Coordinates of C-alpha atoms in Angstrom, one line a residue:
Chain Z
M1 CA -15.2 129.2 178.7
M2 CA -14.8 132.4 176.9
E3 CA -15.4 130.6 173.7
E4 CA -18.8 129.4 175.0
A5 CA -19.8 132.8 176.2
A6 CA -18.7 134.3 172.9
S7 CA -20.7 131.9 170.8
Q8 CA -23.7 132.3 173.0
L9 CA -23.5 136.1 172.7
E10 CA -23.2 135.8 169.0
R11 CA -26.1 133.3 168.8
D12 CA -28.3 135.6 170.7
H13 CA -27.3 139.0 169.3
V14 CA -26.2 138.3 165.8
H15 CA -27.5 135.1 164.4
S16 CA -31.0 135.1 165.8
V17 CA -31.4 138.8 165.1
Y18 CA -30.5 138.4 161.5
D19 CA -32.9 135.5 161.2
K20 CA -35.6 137.8 162.4
I21 CA -34.7 140.9 160.4
A22 CA -33.8 139.2 157.2
P23 CA -36.9 140.3 155.3
Y24 CA -36.0 143.9 155.8
F25 CA -32.6 143.5 154.2
N26 CA -33.9 143.7 150.7
D27 CA -34.4 147.3 151.2
S28 CA -32.9 149.6 148.6
R29 CA -31.0 151.4 151.4
Y30 CA -28.7 148.4 151.7
K31 CA -26.9 149.1 148.5
A32 CA -23.4 148.0 147.5
W33 CA -20.7 150.3 148.7
P34 CA -19.0 151.8 145.6
K35 CA -15.5 150.9 146.6
V36 CA -16.5 147.3 147.1
R37 CA -18.1 147.3 143.8
Q38 CA -15.0 148.7 142.3
F39 CA -12.8 146.1 144.0
L40 CA -15.0 143.4 142.3
L41 CA -15.0 145.1 138.9
D42 CA -11.2 145.4 139.0
L43 CA -10.7 141.6 139.3
Q44 CA -9.3 139.7 136.4
P45 CA -11.9 137.9 134.3
G46 CA -12.1 134.3 135.3
S47 CA -11.4 135.0 139.0
I48 CA -13.1 133.1 141.8
V49 CA -14.4 135.4 144.6
A50 CA -16.0 134.5 147.9
D51 CA -18.2 136.8 149.9
I52 CA -17.9 135.6 153.4
G53 CA -21.0 136.8 155.3
C54 CA -22.8 137.6 152.1
G55 CA -26.1 138.3 153.7
N56 CA -28.7 138.6 151.0
G57 CA -26.1 138.5 148.3
K58 CA -26.0 142.1 147.3
Y59 CA -22.5 141.9 146.0
L60 CA -22.9 138.7 144.2
H61 CA -24.3 140.1 141.0
I62 CA -21.4 142.4 140.4
N63 CA -19.0 141.5 137.5
K64 CA -20.2 138.8 135.2
E65 CA -16.7 137.8 134.3
V66 CA -15.8 136.4 137.6
F67 CA -17.3 133.4 139.5
K68 CA -18.8 134.4 142.8
L69 CA -20.0 132.4 145.7
G70 CA -21.3 133.5 149.0
C71 CA -21.9 132.1 152.4
D72 CA -23.6 133.1 155.6
V73 CA -25.0 131.7 158.8
C74 CA -28.4 133.2 158.3
R75 CA -30.7 130.9 156.4
P76 CA -33.3 133.4 155.3
L77 CA -30.7 135.7 153.9
V78 CA -28.9 132.9 152.1
D79 CA -32.3 131.6 150.7
F80 CA -32.9 135.0 149.3
A81 CA -29.5 135.2 147.7
W82 CA -30.1 131.9 146.1
S83 CA -33.4 133.0 144.7
Q84 CA -31.5 135.7 142.9
G85 CA -29.5 133.1 141.1
H86 CA -26.4 133.1 143.3
E87 CA -24.2 130.2 144.5
V88 CA -24.4 130.3 148.2
Q89 CA -23.8 128.0 151.2
M90 CA -24.5 128.0 154.9
C91 CA -21.4 128.1 157.0
D92 CA -19.7 129.9 159.8
G93 CA -16.8 132.3 159.3
L94 CA -14.7 130.5 161.9
H95 CA -14.9 127.2 160.0
L96 CA -14.9 127.8 156.3
P97 CA -15.6 124.7 154.2
Y98 CA -13.3 125.7 151.3
R99 CA -10.0 124.2 150.4
D100 CA -6.8 126.1 150.9
G101 CA -5.9 128.8 148.4
C102 CA -8.9 128.3 146.1
F103 CA -10.1 131.9 145.9
D104 CA -8.5 134.8 144.0
A105 CA -10.4 137.3 146.2
V106 CA -12.4 137.4 149.3
L107 CA -14.9 139.9 150.7
S108 CA -15.7 140.5 154.3
I109 CA -18.1 143.4 154.4
A110 CA -19.5 144.4 157.7
V111 CA -19.1 140.9 159.2
I112 CA -16.2 140.5 161.6
H113 CA -17.4 143.3 163.8
H114 CA -20.1 140.8 164.9
L115 CA -17.5 138.6 166.5
S116 CA -17.3 139.2 170.2
T117 CA -13.7 138.6 171.0
K118 CA -10.4 139.7 169.5
E119 CA -9.3 136.1 169.2
R120 CA -12.3 135.2 167.2
R121 CA -11.9 138.1 164.9
I122 CA -8.3 137.1 164.3
R123 CA -9.4 133.5 163.6
A124 CA -12.0 134.7 161.1
I125 CA -9.4 136.7 159.2
K126 CA -7.0 133.8 159.3
E127 CA -9.6 131.4 158.0
M128 CA -10.3 133.7 155.0
A129 CA -6.6 134.1 154.4
R130 CA -6.3 130.4 154.3
T131 CA -8.7 130.1 151.4
L132 CA -7.0 132.9 149.4
Q133 CA -4.4 132.1 146.7
V134 CA -1.0 133.7 147.2
G135 CA -1.3 137.0 145.5
G136 CA -5.0 137.1 146.1
R137 CA -6.7 140.0 147.9
I138 CA -9.1 140.4 150.7
M139 CA -11.3 143.4 151.4
I140 CA -12.6 143.9 154.9
Y141 CA -15.1 146.5 156.0
V142 CA -16.0 147.0 159.7
W143 CA -18.0 149.6 161.5
A144 CA -15.9 152.5 162.7
M145 CA -16.0 153.8 166.2
E146 CA -15.3 157.2 164.8
Q147 CA -18.3 158.5 162.9
K148 CA -18.6 161.9 161.2
R149 CA -18.3 164.6 163.9
R150 CA -18.5 162.1 166.7
K151 CA -17.8 158.6 167.7
F152 CA -19.4 155.7 169.5
E153 CA -18.5 155.9 173.2
K154 CA -17.6 152.4 173.6
Q155 CA -16.3 149.7 171.3
D156 CA -18.5 146.9 172.3
I157 CA -22.1 147.8 171.8
F158 CA -25.6 146.6 171.2
V159 CA -27.6 148.4 168.5
P160 CA -31.3 148.0 168.3
W161 CA -32.8 147.1 165.0
N162 CA -35.0 149.7 163.4
P163 CA -36.8 148.5 160.4
N164 CA -38.2 151.9 159.7
P165 CA -35.6 154.5 159.5
H166 CA -37.0 157.7 158.1
S167 CA -35.8 157.4 154.6
P168 CA -38.5 156.1 152.4
S169 CA -37.5 152.8 151.0
G170 CA -38.7 150.4 148.4
F171 CA -37.6 147.2 146.9
N172 CA -34.4 147.7 145.0
A173 CA -35.3 147.4 141.3
E174 CA -32.0 145.8 140.7
H175 CA -33.0 142.9 142.8
A176 CA -36.6 142.8 141.9
T177 CA -36.3 141.9 138.3
P178 CA -34.0 138.9 137.9
R179 CA -36.0 136.4 139.8
R180 CA -34.6 133.5 138.0
R181 CA -35.8 130.8 140.3
A182 CA -39.3 129.6 141.1
A183 CA -38.4 129.8 144.8
A184 CA -38.2 133.5 144.5
Q185 CA -40.7 134.0 147.3
S186 CA -39.2 131.5 149.5
A187 CA -37.3 134.0 151.7
S188 CA -40.3 136.0 152.6
E189 CA -42.7 133.1 152.9
A190 CA -40.4 130.9 154.8
I191 CA -40.0 133.5 157.5
D192 CA -42.5 133.7 160.3
N193 CA -43.4 137.3 159.7
T194 CA -46.4 138.6 161.4
D195 CA -46.1 141.9 159.9
K196 CA -48.1 141.5 156.7
H197 CA -47.4 145.0 155.6
R198 CA -43.7 144.5 155.6
K199 CA -44.1 141.2 153.8
V200 CA -45.8 143.0 151.0
R201 CA -43.3 145.7 150.8
S202 CA -40.4 143.4 150.6
T203 CA -41.7 141.7 147.5
S204 CA -43.3 144.6 145.7
S205 CA -41.5 146.7 143.2
V206 CA -40.5 150.3 144.0
A207 CA -43.7 152.2 144.5
D208 CA -45.8 154.0 147.0
E209 CA -42.8 155.2 148.9
E210 CA -44.7 158.0 150.4
D211 CA -47.4 155.7 151.6
L212 CA -44.9 153.3 153.1
S213 CA -43.3 155.9 155.3
C214 CA -46.6 157.1 156.6
T215 CA -48.6 154.0 157.0
A216 CA -45.9 151.6 158.0
P217 CA -46.5 150.4 161.5
Q218 CA -44.8 152.9 163.8
Q219 CA -41.8 151.5 165.4
S220 CA -41.3 152.6 169.0
T221 CA -38.5 155.0 169.5
Q222 CA -35.6 153.1 170.7
R223 CA -32.3 153.6 172.3
L224 CA -29.5 153.7 169.8
W225 CA -27.2 151.4 171.6
F226 CA -26.2 150.0 174.9
F227 CA -22.8 150.0 176.2
S228 CA -21.2 146.9 177.3
R229 CA -17.8 145.7 178.2
S230 CA -15.9 143.6 175.7
L231 CA -15.9 139.9 176.6
D232 CA -12.1 140.2 176.3
S233 CA -12.1 142.4 179.4
V234 CA -14.7 140.6 181.4
F235 CA -12.7 137.5 181.8
D236 CA -9.6 137.8 184.0
F237 CA -6.9 136.1 182.0
G238 CA -8.3 132.7 181.9
S239 CA -9.9 132.7 185.3
L240 CA -13.4 131.3 185.3
S241 CA -15.0 134.0 187.4
V242 CA -16.3 137.2 186.2
S243 CA -14.0 139.9 187.4
R244 CA -14.9 141.7 190.6
S245 CA -15.6 145.0 189.2
S246 CA -18.1 143.6 186.8
S247 CA -19.9 141.7 189.5
R248 CA -20.2 144.9 191.4
D249 CA -21.6 146.7 188.3
L250 CA -24.1 143.9 187.9
S251 CA -25.4 144.3 191.4
T252 CA -25.7 148.0 191.2
L253 CA -28.2 147.9 188.3
S254 CA -31.0 149.7 189.8
S255 CA -33.7 148.1 187.7
P256 CA -35.8 145.5 189.4
T257 CA -35.0 143.3 186.5
G258 CA -31.4 143.7 187.3
E259 CA -32.0 142.3 190.7
N260 CA -34.1 139.5 189.3
E261 CA -31.2 138.8 187.0
A262 CA -28.9 138.4 190.0
N263 CA -31.4 136.1 191.7
K264 CA -31.9 134.0 188.7
V265 CA -28.2 133.7 188.3
S266 CA -27.6 132.4 191.8
R267 CA -30.1 129.6 191.3
R268 CA -28.5 128.2 188.2
G269 CA -25.5 126.0 187.9
R270 CA -22.2 127.8 187.9
R271 CA -21.4 127.4 184.3
Q272 CA -24.7 128.6 183.0
G273 CA -24.8 131.2 185.7
L274 CA -21.6 132.7 184.4
I275 CA -22.9 133.0 180.9
K276 CA -26.1 134.6 182.2
Q277 CA -24.1 137.0 184.3
V278 CA -22.0 137.9 181.4
S279 CA -24.8 138.4 179.0
S280 CA -27.0 140.2 181.4
F281 CA -24.1 142.4 182.1
F282 CA -24.5 143.7 178.6
Y283 CA -27.9 145.1 179.2
P284 CA -27.2 148.0 181.4
P285 CA -30.1 150.4 181.3
S286 CA -28.6 153.9 181.0
A287 CA -30.2 157.2 181.2
I288 CA -29.1 158.8 178.1
G289 CA -31.2 161.8 177.3
S290 CA -30.0 162.9 174.0
E291 CA -28.4 161.6 170.9
E292 CA -25.2 163.5 171.7
D293 CA -24.8 161.8 175.0
V294 CA -23.9 158.5 173.5
F295 CA -20.9 160.0 172.0
D296 CA -17.6 161.2 173.5
S297 CA -18.4 164.8 172.9
A298 CA -21.3 164.9 175.4
P299 CA -20.9 166.2 178.9
G300 CA -24.0 164.7 180.2
L301 CA -22.8 161.1 180.6
N302 CA -21.7 159.9 184.0
K303 CA -18.3 158.6 183.4
G304 CA -16.1 156.8 185.8
P305 CA -12.7 158.4 185.6
N306 CA -10.4 155.4 185.6
D307 CA -12.5 152.9 183.9
P308 CA -12.1 153.1 180.2
G309 CA -13.2 149.7 179.5
G310 CA -16.0 149.4 182.1
N311 CA -19.6 150.2 182.2
N312 CA -19.8 153.8 183.2
N313 CA -23.4 153.7 183.7
A314 CA -23.6 151.7 186.8
T315 CA -25.3 154.4 188.8
T316 CA -28.0 155.3 186.4
T317 CA -31.6 155.7 187.3
T318 CA -33.7 153.4 185.4
T319 CA -36.9 154.9 184.1
N320 CA -37.8 151.8 182.5
N321 CA -40.8 149.9 183.7
N322 CA -41.2 147.7 180.8
N323 CA -38.5 145.2 181.3
G324 CA -40.0 141.9 180.9
T325 CA -37.9 138.8 180.6
E326 CA -34.2 138.8 180.7
N327 CA -34.2 139.2 177.0
Q328 CA -36.1 142.5 177.0
S329 CA -34.3 144.4 179.7
V330 CA -34.0 147.5 177.5
S331 CA -34.8 150.9 178.7
V332 CA -37.5 152.2 176.4
S333 CA -38.8 155.3 177.9
L334 CA -36.0 157.4 176.6
A335 CA -37.1 159.6 173.8
Q336 CA -34.4 158.6 171.4
E337 CA -35.0 157.8 167.8
C338 CA -33.0 155.1 166.3
G339 CA -33.7 156.2 162.8
S340 CA -32.5 159.7 163.3
L341 CA -28.9 158.7 163.1
A342 CA -27.4 157.1 160.0
L343 CA -25.8 153.8 161.0
P344 CA -22.8 152.6 159.1
D345 CA -24.6 150.0 157.1
L346 CA -27.1 152.3 155.6
V347 CA -26.5 154.2 152.4
P348 CA -28.2 157.5 153.2
F349 CA -31.4 158.2 151.5
L350 CA -30.9 160.4 148.4
K351 CA -33.5 162.5 146.7
Q352 CA -31.9 161.9 143.3
S353 CA -30.9 158.4 142.5
G354 CA -27.5 157.3 141.5
D355 CA -25.6 160.0 143.2
E356 CA -23.9 157.8 145.8
S357 CA -20.7 159.8 146.0
R358 CA -22.3 162.8 147.5
G359 CA -24.6 160.8 149.7
G360 CA -22.7 160.6 152.9
L361 CA -23.1 164.0 154.5
Q362 CA -26.2 165.0 152.8
G363 CA -28.1 161.9 153.7
E364 CA -27.1 161.9 157.3
E365 CA -28.3 165.5 157.7
Q366 CA -31.6 164.7 156.1
Q367 CA -32.1 161.8 158.4
Q368 CA -31.3 163.9 161.4
S369 CA -33.8 166.5 160.6
T370 CA -36.7 164.2 160.2
R371 CA -38.3 163.1 163.3
S372 CA -41.0 160.6 163.8
P373 CA -44.2 162.3 164.6
Q374 CA -44.9 159.8 167.4
G375 CA -43.3 159.7 170.7
S376 CA -41.8 156.7 172.4
E377 CA -44.1 153.9 173.1
G378 CA -44.2 150.3 174.0
Q379 CA -41.3 148.0 174.1
A380 CA -38.1 148.0 172.2
E381 CA -37.4 144.6 170.8
G382 CA -34.8 143.6 173.3
S383 CA -34.2 140.5 171.3
C384 CA -33.4 142.5 168.2
L385 CA -30.2 144.0 169.6
R386 CA -27.2 143.4 167.4
Y387 CA -23.9 143.1 168.9
Y388 CA -21.0 145.0 167.4
H389 CA -17.4 145.6 168.2
V390 CA -16.8 148.8 166.5
F391 CA -13.2 149.4 165.4
R392 CA -10.9 152.3 166.3
E393 CA -8.8 153.9 163.6
G394 CA -5.9 151.6 162.8
E395 CA -7.2 148.7 164.8
L396 CA -8.1 146.5 161.9
A397 CA -4.8 147.1 160.1
E398 CA -2.9 146.4 163.4
L399 CA -4.9 143.3 164.0
I400 CA -3.7 142.0 160.6
E401 CA -0.1 143.2 160.9
N402 CA 0.4 141.7 164.3
H403 CA -1.6 138.5 164.1
V404 CA -2.0 137.4 160.5
E405 CA 1.5 137.1 159.0
E406 CA 0.1 135.6 155.8
L407 CA -1.6 138.9 154.9
H408 CA 0.0 142.2 154.0
V409 CA -2.0 145.3 154.3
K410 CA -2.1 147.2 151.0
H411 CA -4.7 149.9 151.6
S412 CA -6.3 151.2 154.7
Y413 CA -9.1 153.8 154.6
F414 CA -12.3 155.2 156.0
D415 CA -15.4 154.8 153.9
H416 CA -18.9 155.8 154.9
A417 CA -18.4 155.2 158.6
N418 CA -16.5 152.0 158.1
W419 CA -12.8 151.2 158.5
C420 CA -11.6 149.3 155.5
V421 CA -8.5 147.3 154.7
V422 CA -7.4 145.6 151.5
A423 CA -4.7 143.0 152.2
E424 CA -2.8 140.6 150.0
K425 CA -2.0 136.9 150.7
V426 CA 1.7 136.3 150.9
Q427 CA 3.7 133.1 151.1
V428 CA 5.0 132.5 154.6
W429 CA 8.1 130.4 154.8
R430 CA 8.7 128.2 157.8
I431 CA 12.1 126.8 158.5
Chain D
M1 CA -25.1 123.8 144.1
K2 CA -23.1 123.9 140.9
L3 CA -20.1 121.6 140.4
L4 CA -17.8 124.6 140.1
T5 CA -18.8 125.3 143.7
H6 CA -18.5 121.7 144.7
N7 CA -14.9 121.8 143.5
M8 CA -14.0 124.3 146.2
L9 CA -15.8 122.6 149.0
T10 CA -14.2 120.4 151.5
S11 CA -15.1 118.7 154.7
H12 CA -13.8 120.6 157.7
V13 CA -14.8 118.4 160.5
K14 CA -12.2 118.5 163.2
G15 CA -9.5 116.0 162.8
V16 CA -10.3 115.1 159.2
T17 CA -7.3 115.3 156.9
K18 CA -8.7 113.8 153.7
G19 CA -12.0 115.7 153.5
Y20 CA -11.8 116.4 149.8
P21 CA -13.5 115.9 147.5
L22 CA -16.9 115.6 149.1
L23 CA -18.9 112.7 147.7
I24 CA -22.3 113.8 146.3
K25 CA -25.5 112.0 146.8
A26 CA -28.2 113.8 144.9
T27 CA -31.9 113.3 144.9
E28 CA -32.7 116.2 142.7
V29 CA -30.5 117.5 139.9
K30 CA -31.3 120.3 137.4
V31 CA -29.6 121.1 134.2
N32 CA -30.0 124.8 133.2
E33 CA -28.9 126.8 130.3
V34 CA -26.1 129.2 131.0
D35 CA -24.5 131.5 128.5
F36 CA -21.3 130.0 127.2
N37 CA -18.2 132.1 127.7
P38 CA -15.1 130.2 126.4
Q39 CA -12.7 132.7 127.9
F40 CA -14.3 132.3 131.3
V41 CA -14.1 128.5 131.1
T42 CA -10.5 128.6 129.9
R43 CA -9.5 130.7 132.9
M44 CA -11.4 128.5 135.4
I45 CA -9.8 125.2 134.4
P46 CA -6.4 125.8 136.0
K47 CA -8.1 126.6 139.3
L48 CA -9.9 123.3 139.3
E49 CA -9.0 120.0 140.9
W50 CA -9.8 118.2 137.6
S51 CA -10.2 114.7 138.9
A52 CA -12.6 115.9 141.6
L53 CA -14.7 117.5 138.8
V54 CA -14.8 114.3 136.8
Q55 CA -15.7 112.2 139.9
A56 CA -18.5 114.6 140.8
A57 CA -19.9 114.6 137.3
E58 CA -19.7 110.8 137.3
E59 CA -21.6 110.6 140.6
L60 CA -24.4 112.6 139.1
G61 CA -24.5 110.7 135.9
Q62 CA -23.6 113.8 134.0
R63 CA -20.1 113.0 133.0
Q64 CA -20.9 112.2 129.4
D65 CA -17.5 112.0 127.7
L66 CA -15.4 114.2 129.9
P67 CA -11.9 112.9 129.8
D68 CA -9.9 111.6 132.9
E69 CA -7.2 114.1 132.1
L70 CA -7.2 117.6 130.7
V71 CA -6.6 117.7 127.0
P72 CA -3.6 119.7 125.8
E73 CA -4.3 123.1 124.4
Y74 CA -7.8 123.1 125.6
E75 CA -8.0 126.9 125.1
N76 CA -8.6 126.4 121.5
N77 CA -10.8 123.4 121.7
E78 CA -14.3 124.8 121.8
E79 CA -16.0 121.4 121.9
F80 CA -14.0 120.5 125.0
L81 CA -14.7 123.8 126.6
K82 CA -18.4 123.4 126.0
K83 CA -18.4 120.1 127.8
V84 CA -16.5 121.6 130.7
H85 CA -18.9 124.6 130.7
R86 CA -21.8 122.2 131.0
V87 CA -20.6 120.3 134.0
L88 CA -19.2 123.3 135.8
L89 CA -22.1 125.7 135.4
E90 CA -25.2 124.1 134.0
V91 CA -25.5 121.0 136.2
E92 CA -27.0 121.9 139.6
V93 CA -27.7 119.8 142.7
I94 CA -31.0 121.0 144.3
E95 CA -31.5 118.3 146.9
G96 CA -29.1 115.7 148.3
C97 CA -26.1 115.7 150.5
L98 CA -22.3 116.0 150.5
R99 CA -20.5 113.2 152.3
C100 CA -17.1 113.5 153.9
P101 CA -14.9 110.8 152.4
E102 CA -13.1 110.3 155.7
S103 CA -15.6 110.7 158.5
G104 CA -18.8 109.9 156.6
R105 CA -20.4 113.0 158.0
E106 CA -23.2 114.2 155.7
F107 CA -23.8 117.9 154.9
P108 CA -27.3 118.4 153.5
I109 CA -28.1 120.2 150.4
S110 CA -31.6 121.6 150.3
R111 CA -33.1 124.2 148.0
G112 CA -29.8 124.3 146.2
I113 CA -27.9 125.3 149.3
P114 CA -25.3 123.1 151.0
N115 CA -25.4 123.5 154.7
M116 CA -21.8 123.2 155.9
L117 CA -22.5 124.4 159.5
L118 CA -20.7 122.1 162.0
N119 CA -22.1 121.0 165.3
E120 CA -20.4 121.9 168.5
D121 CA -18.7 118.6 168.8
E122 CA -17.3 118.8 165.3
V123 CA -15.3 122.0 165.7

């Protein structure tokens, strides 16, 4: 039951979102993290490395002395990676199609935070460990709950996609040149992309950066994220019903859409109804007035005192009139700009190129100071909300230490808003 | 899909115990030119299931005179290494499918990419 809800959530808020936003991922902002690059460069020549959840393949060109392959569930991204000359497959991180112990190293960069239950995250790590040789190493990066000077308020969140953060962007020259295959255009062309301007941008070389930031279609200002309860807490230890408190929260959603949700739910079969209840529970419209409110440090947020895991925004007033279907129940009238805050997967925009080491703080501040000239308008793409379970300090290492005996944590650190672990595969003896 | 990749792939359909190696049915194969790096090939060989490589090359009609067994001291045998290099890295399946030897389940390869995603009833 939980499995089904978890898969459904991931289908709706990870897989289908990435399918839609794939063309934007060829942006130069999505560079390789330096420590990941170094991990790859340090590998012995002749190693075999797998990038599980490789996306557009941005790590697959690093280190010509090793054999790299990548896999992902997102077809458009995998197509793009292939067009760059990489060996890639479609597959799911919970069921890897590789034989035991065939890799010398594995990467999992910003992937497992998209899995919606702890059990699935553990399974994904165990699957990757299975494919590692004894002595081989895995590097895992996940979004951190704790960001510079603040942290996400909750661990299970939805983050709207913003294709137009304020940093000017162009096509990464590194990826633009080696179009070794005739199908180079396939990624952009294959995707149903009604935004012609974007299409052009994703295939052109770095140029007209000023133009792009001014003339790109203005994205509506969007809420940064929406709090949710972890699926782990919604289900009451194997019971099939949504826990009482969450049902109550659902019914107190003051949005008309919230009520419609409840009505719709009652008309469906129980099983489907449960999934709908659970997933609609993840769209609580919240009145969050400023960027600071979404974080712990803000006083403005209406918090329930004894409900750390719950939805604290049950009593919000919804100013949102734009909720359409159940997939667009996102409050959009809040003047909050998604792009003003650096998200953990973006390398901050730098004026001088190549200076990645200093980029962290400087870039974030730059992004904060630039505001879009236009106010909020229209509808946020409710269907472009990405689900994340952001990790607390120590959580990833603990997960491995307590649940994955075949891996030993070697290094654990914080990097550019991510928690990172490097772990080594060890032989586990069973008597 | 290169044959080096194929050497790592296995059928992971639930319940299958003999899902390796996957049988290849190719409708489009390309042979590219890839820079030869003898050290790279030498280091790859111990990581391979050799018989699976030979079988795959055979299925594609690309085996040429690749031996059934590894030749001794192949590190110094440039001619041998070049043959291995060719089948591992230059031969590429663009269209076709990979078939599980136990269940018969076929995983399509299209545009060079094997789709190993399982259906709900196969996990």
